Amino acid sequence: MRDTALPIDDRGFSYGDGLFETILVRDGSPLLWKYHMARLQSGIERLALPRLDLAAFDSLPAQCGPGLKVLKLIVTRGSGGRGYRPPELAEPRWRWTVSAFQPSAERWFGGVNVRCCELRLGLQPRLAGIKHLARLENVLARQEWGDDAIAEGLLLDSEGSLVEATAMNLVWRRQGRLETPLLDRCGVRGTLLSALDDTLALHWLRAGLEALLEADAVWLINSVQGVWPVRRLDDSAGNCLKQWSLEANDAFRQAAHRQLGYPLNFGD
Amino acid sequence: MRDTALPIDDRGFSYGDGLFETILVRDGSPLLWKYHMARLQSGIERLALPRLDLAAFDSLPAQCGPGLKVLKLIVTRGSGGRGYRPPELAEPRWRWTVSAFQPSAERWFGGVNVRCCELRLGLQPRLAGIKHLARLENVLARQEWGDDAIAEGLLLDSEGSLVEATAMNLVWRRQGRLETPLLDRCGVRGTLLSALDDTLALHWLRAGLEALLEADAVWLINSVQGVWPVRRLDDSAGNCLKQWSLEANDAFRQAAHRQLGYPLNFGD
């Protein structure tokens, strides 16, 4: 159901016991739909939610109307159970909302400033990769700064390995190789990242901050915003750790924006 | 508001961005009220929710009616914000529900069987101790077993230290000393545990499973259920790790049950 209130006993609300997807929709056609549905399905299996016919969602994008929209789809385990224990026969509940969306061309082509968050993500392999509703770590991390000149915050895990930004994935180029952090212990596996993994040679690895300091280009990406090249990285106290020159003809951004129908180059 | 539906954009639902308390109420009088309000206040500060006048909640227990009830009080950051980023001026939202409650005298006096969960809690000092809404780790852990002969599951953290059970705190006696795990990196600091900490000599420590194997008594406790002495501990494959004989005149249970108005001994 669209925009409908939730009963107080919904387990998504009580415990974060559910999943969501935020999907870019252009004139009623979704981008990366197959990847969003695959991640949702993976989340359903990981949380052991009852089977759900995802085909029921196929008709939603066309109902979003003209222009660029973000369709948010939320699936929860529904109501019931005794405390944390799910009910024997859970009936999943789903809701969707639509909002207008305007991406930032300034960030695509002018790049962004990023800081390191103090918060470290806890290691939780059972939840890693999926987009579940229990996202309080991201909320706390996003509260660490209010300065609009900082577009995003980098997150390391409790052992000091790079993971992601608060709402975007992280990719860098080092010695000609495209690298991205393993998302097997925490973090969300973005759909744009998965799509690029199918088309580019992405190297998944466990690496600390030093990998970024050795990189000659760094990008933040997601399936709604597209690609933000990183211009400058600060530590959590605001001291500059490194700056990068932006590349006018950025092949990585082009590959990613092709997936989303976004402009490949400035002025396109 | 009591039992009222939530708007779809409530941040408690979207991100687990909120807190809850489950409070035992007997004939309209709450137990451990001061400890519940203190933990709620601590959570409000940790999540940087706007200030909230907790005195507004003082009138709720009297509205619960006669008999033994559980009052669940939920506070969220409310609606709004851009993604994970909270709104500049959040307006917290709260809801409450009441349900009848019947504790298990069989578990108080007959003890319980407990298993070790496979899931390890991620380390997140920023959320440790408070009772926030992002409890998916507890839900996953509670899904590990379905056998009603197992009352609870023990949780270790990602480094192998004891933390708690899925919905209860853990206390044991070793060499005459009452010990309980530090809750500074994960876990929830229960209100009954806090109340006992004010009246007994509890030793807080970082310890692995071996501490339980050396213990001559083990208890699970919370402010609603009271005290469950552990009779037997299994590993996650169902192999018995240790059994304990129950003590008829259990001074720890007596001290805890005094806090809750529960019977001190079998037959009371």
Short mmCIF file of N, CA and C in Angstrom, two decimals, chain B residues 12-94:
data_model
loop_
_atom_site.label_atom_id
_atom_site.label_comp_id
_atom_site.label_asym_id
_atom_site.label_seq_id
_atom_site.Cartn_x
_atom_site.Cartn_y
_atom_site.Cartn_z
N GLY B 12 11.71 6.06 13.44
CA GLY B 12 11.82 4.80 14.18
C GLY B 12 11.63 3.63 13.23
N PHE B 13 10.67 3.77 12.36
CA PHE B 13 10.39 2.74 11.36
C PHE B 13 11.45 2.72 10.25
N SER B 14 11.84 3.88 9.77
CA SER B 14 12.78 3.94 8.64
C SER B 14 14.16 3.43 9.00
N TYR B 15 14.62 3.76 10.22
CA TYR B 15 16.02 3.50 10.55
C TYR B 15 16.24 2.89 11.93
N GLY B 16 15.18 2.62 12.67
CA GLY B 16 15.37 2.22 14.05
C GLY B 16 15.80 3.39 14.91
N ASP B 17 15.44 4.61 14.49
CA ASP B 17 15.94 5.83 15.12
C ASP B 17 15.05 6.21 16.30
N GLY B 18 15.17 5.43 17.36
CA GLY B 18 14.36 5.67 18.54
C GLY B 18 14.71 4.69 19.65
N LEU B 19 13.90 4.71 20.68
CA LEU B 19 14.18 3.96 21.91
C LEU B 19 12.90 3.33 22.43
N PHE B 20 13.05 2.30 23.27
CA PHE B 20 11.85 1.80 23.93
C PHE B 20 12.18 1.30 25.33
N GLU B 21 11.11 1.17 26.11
CA GLU B 21 11.20 0.59 27.44
C GLU B 21 10.02 -0.35 27.61
N THR B 22 10.25 -1.50 28.24
CA THR B 22 9.13 -2.37 28.60
C THR B 22 9.13 -2.45 30.12
N ILE B 23 8.04 -2.00 30.70
CA ILE B 23 7.99 -1.71 32.14
C ILE B 23 6.94 -2.59 32.80
N LEU B 24 7.33 -3.28 33.85
CA LEU B 24 6.38 -4.09 34.60
C LEU B 24 5.52 -3.16 35.47
N VAL B 25 4.20 -3.36 35.39
CA VAL B 25 3.28 -2.51 36.15
C VAL B 25 2.34 -3.43 36.92
N ARG B 26 2.28 -3.22 38.24
CA ARG B 26 1.37 -4.04 39.06
C ARG B 26 0.29 -3.14 39.64
N ASP B 27 -0.95 -3.43 39.25
CA ASP B 27 -2.09 -2.64 39.74
C ASP B 27 -1.85 -1.14 39.58
N GLY B 28 -1.34 -0.78 38.42
CA GLY B 28 -1.17 0.65 38.12
C GLY B 28 0.11 1.28 38.66
N SER B 29 0.92 0.48 39.39
CA SER B 29 2.19 1.04 39.91
C SER B 29 3.37 0.42 39.17
N PRO B 30 4.23 1.23 38.59
CA PRO B 30 5.36 0.69 37.83
C PRO B 30 6.47 0.20 38.75
N LEU B 31 7.19 -0.80 38.30
CA LEU B 31 8.38 -1.28 39.02
C LEU B 31 9.62 -0.69 38.33
N LEU B 32 10.60 -0.30 39.14
CA LEU B 32 11.87 0.21 38.62
C LEU B 32 11.70 1.41 37.68
N TRP B 33 10.67 2.18 37.94
CA TRP B 33 10.35 3.33 37.06
C TRP B 33 11.55 4.26 36.90
N LYS B 34 12.19 4.57 38.02
CA LYS B 34 13.32 5.49 38.01
C LYS B 34 14.44 4.99 37.10
N TYR B 35 14.65 3.67 37.09
CA TYR B 35 15.71 3.11 36.24
C TYR B 35 15.31 3.13 34.77
N HIS B 36 14.02 2.88 34.50
CA HIS B 36 13.56 2.96 33.11
C HIS B 36 13.70 4.38 32.57
N MET B 37 13.30 5.35 33.37
CA MET B 37 13.39 6.74 32.90
C MET B 37 14.85 7.17 32.76
N ALA B 38 15.71 6.66 33.63
CA ALA B 38 17.14 7.02 33.53
C ALA B 38 17.75 6.44 32.24
N ARG B 39 17.38 5.18 31.92
CA ARG B 39 17.92 4.60 30.69
C ARG B 39 17.37 5.32 29.46
N LEU B 40 16.08 5.65 29.51
CA LEU B 40 15.48 6.39 28.39
C LEU B 40 16.20 7.72 28.20
N GLN B 41 16.43 8.42 29.30
CA GLN B 41 17.12 9.71 29.22
C GLN B 41 18.53 9.54 28.65
N SER B 42 19.19 8.48 29.08
CA SER B 42 20.53 8.21 28.58
C SER B 42 20.49 7.93 27.07
N GLY B 43 19.47 7.19 26.63
CA GLY B 43 19.32 6.92 25.20
C GLY B 43 19.05 8.19 24.40
N ILE B 44 18.22 9.06 24.96
CA ILE B 44 17.91 10.33 24.29
C ILE B 44 19.19 11.13 24.08
N GLU B 45 20.04 11.13 25.09
CA GLU B 45 21.30 11.86 24.96
C GLU B 45 22.23 11.19 23.96
N ARG B 46 22.32 9.86 24.01
CA ARG B 46 23.24 9.15 23.11
C ARG B 46 22.83 9.30 21.65
N LEU B 47 21.53 9.28 21.38
CA LEU B 47 21.07 9.44 20.00
C LEU B 47 20.95 10.92 19.62
N ALA B 48 21.18 11.81 20.60
CA ALA B 48 21.00 13.24 20.37
C ALA B 48 19.59 13.54 19.87
N LEU B 49 18.60 12.92 20.52
CA LEU B 49 17.21 13.30 20.26
C LEU B 49 16.96 14.65 20.96
N PRO B 50 15.98 15.40 20.49
CA PRO B 50 15.64 16.64 21.20
C PRO B 50 15.23 16.33 22.64
N ARG B 51 15.42 17.31 23.50
CA ARG B 51 15.00 17.13 24.91
C ARG B 51 13.52 16.83 24.99
N LEU B 52 13.18 16.00 25.92
CA LEU B 52 11.81 15.54 26.04
C LEU B 52 11.50 15.57 27.53
N ASP B 53 10.32 16.05 27.89
CA ASP B 53 9.96 16.08 29.30
C ASP B 53 9.40 14.73 29.71
N LEU B 54 10.26 13.93 30.35
CA LEU B 54 9.86 12.57 30.68
C LEU B 54 8.72 12.54 31.72
N ALA B 55 8.49 13.65 32.40
CA ALA B 55 7.40 13.70 33.37
C ALA B 55 6.05 13.44 32.71
N ALA B 56 6.01 13.65 31.39
CA ALA B 56 4.76 13.37 30.64
C ALA B 56 4.37 11.90 30.74
N PHE B 57 5.36 11.04 31.03
CA PHE B 57 5.08 9.60 31.07
C PHE B 57 4.60 9.13 32.45
N ASP B 58 4.74 10.00 33.45
CA ASP B 58 4.44 9.58 34.82
C ASP B 58 3.00 9.10 35.01
N SER B 59 2.11 9.61 34.17
CA SER B 59 0.69 9.25 34.36
C SER B 59 0.31 7.95 33.65
N LEU B 60 1.23 7.37 32.88
CA LEU B 60 0.86 6.19 32.09
C LEU B 60 0.59 4.95 32.94
N PRO B 61 1.47 4.61 33.89
CA PRO B 61 1.25 3.35 34.62
C PRO B 61 -0.13 3.27 35.26
N ALA B 62 -0.62 4.36 35.81
CA ALA B 62 -1.93 4.34 36.47
C ALA B 62 -3.05 4.03 35.48
N GLN B 63 -2.78 4.26 34.20
CA GLN B 63 -3.82 3.99 33.18
C GLN B 63 -3.77 2.55 32.68
N CYS B 64 -2.87 1.75 33.25
CA CYS B 64 -2.71 0.37 32.76
C CYS B 64 -3.78 -0.58 33.31
N GLY B 65 -4.46 -0.15 34.35
CA GLY B 65 -5.52 -1.00 34.90
C GLY B 65 -4.99 -1.99 35.93
N PRO B 66 -5.89 -2.77 36.51
CA PRO B 66 -5.51 -3.69 37.59
C PRO B 66 -4.76 -4.91 37.07
N GLY B 67 -4.04 -5.57 37.98
CA GLY B 67 -3.32 -6.79 37.60
C GLY B 67 -1.91 -6.48 37.14
N LEU B 68 -1.26 -7.54 36.64
CA LEU B 68 0.13 -7.43 36.21
C LEU B 68 0.14 -7.11 34.71
N LYS B 69 0.83 -6.04 34.34
CA LYS B 69 0.83 -5.58 32.95
C LYS B 69 2.26 -5.25 32.52
N VAL B 70 2.46 -5.26 31.22
CA VAL B 70 3.69 -4.70 30.68
C VAL B 70 3.32 -3.46 29.87
N LEU B 71 3.88 -2.36 30.28
CA LEU B 71 3.71 -1.09 29.57
C LEU B 71 4.92 -0.94 28.65
N LYS B 72 4.65 -0.86 27.34
CA LYS B 72 5.74 -0.61 26.40
C LYS B 72 5.66 0.84 25.96
N LEU B 73 6.76 1.53 26.14
CA LEU B 73 6.82 2.94 25.79
C LEU B 73 7.88 3.10 24.70
N ILE B 74 7.49 3.74 23.60
CA ILE B 74 8.39 3.89 22.46
C ILE B 74 8.55 5.38 22.17
N VAL B 75 9.78 5.82 22.02
CA VAL B 75 10.07 7.21 21.67
C VAL B 75 10.91 7.23 20.40
N THR B 76 10.48 7.95 19.38
CA THR B 76 11.30 8.05 18.16
C THR B 76 11.68 9.50 17.91
N ARG B 77 12.61 9.68 16.97
CA ARG B 77 13.01 11.05 16.61
C ARG B 77 11.89 11.75 15.83
N GLY B 78 10.84 11.01 15.47
CA GLY B 78 9.76 11.62 14.69
C GLY B 78 10.00 11.52 13.20
N SER B 79 9.39 12.37 12.44
CA SER B 79 9.46 12.30 10.98
C SER B 79 10.52 13.26 10.45
N GLY B 80 10.86 13.08 9.20
CA GLY B 80 11.62 14.11 8.49
C GLY B 80 13.09 13.84 8.37
N GLY B 81 13.79 14.85 7.92
CA GLY B 81 15.21 14.72 7.64
C GLY B 81 15.45 14.33 6.20
N ARG B 82 16.73 14.43 5.80
CA ARG B 82 17.09 14.01 4.45
C ARG B 82 17.85 12.72 4.58
N GLY B 83 17.22 11.62 4.28
CA GLY B 83 17.87 10.34 4.45
C GLY B 83 18.26 10.15 5.90
N TYR B 84 19.47 9.65 6.11
CA TYR B 84 19.89 9.38 7.49
C TYR B 84 20.00 10.64 8.33
N ARG B 85 20.24 11.77 7.67
CA ARG B 85 20.43 13.01 8.42
C ARG B 85 19.15 13.45 9.11
N PRO B 86 19.20 13.62 10.43
CA PRO B 86 18.00 14.04 11.14
C PRO B 86 17.62 15.46 10.75
N PRO B 87 16.33 15.80 10.90
CA PRO B 87 15.92 17.18 10.63
C PRO B 87 16.52 18.13 11.65
N GLU B 88 16.68 19.38 11.25
CA GLU B 88 17.23 20.39 12.18
C GLU B 88 16.39 20.45 13.45
N LEU B 89 15.09 20.48 13.25
CA LEU B 89 14.19 20.58 14.40
C LEU B 89 13.30 19.35 14.44
N ALA B 90 13.84 18.29 14.98
CA ALA B 90 13.05 17.06 15.06
C ALA B 90 11.97 17.22 16.12
N GLU B 91 10.84 16.62 15.88
CA GLU B 91 9.79 16.57 16.90
C GLU B 91 9.58 15.14 17.29
N PRO B 92 10.13 14.74 18.43
CA PRO B 92 10.03 13.34 18.84
C PRO B 92 8.56 12.90 18.92
N ARG B 93 8.36 11.63 18.67
CA ARG B 93 7.02 11.06 18.70
C ARG B 93 7.04 9.93 19.72
N TRP B 94 5.98 9.78 20.48
CA TRP B 94 5.95 8.63 21.39
C TRP B 94 4.62 7.92 21.35
#
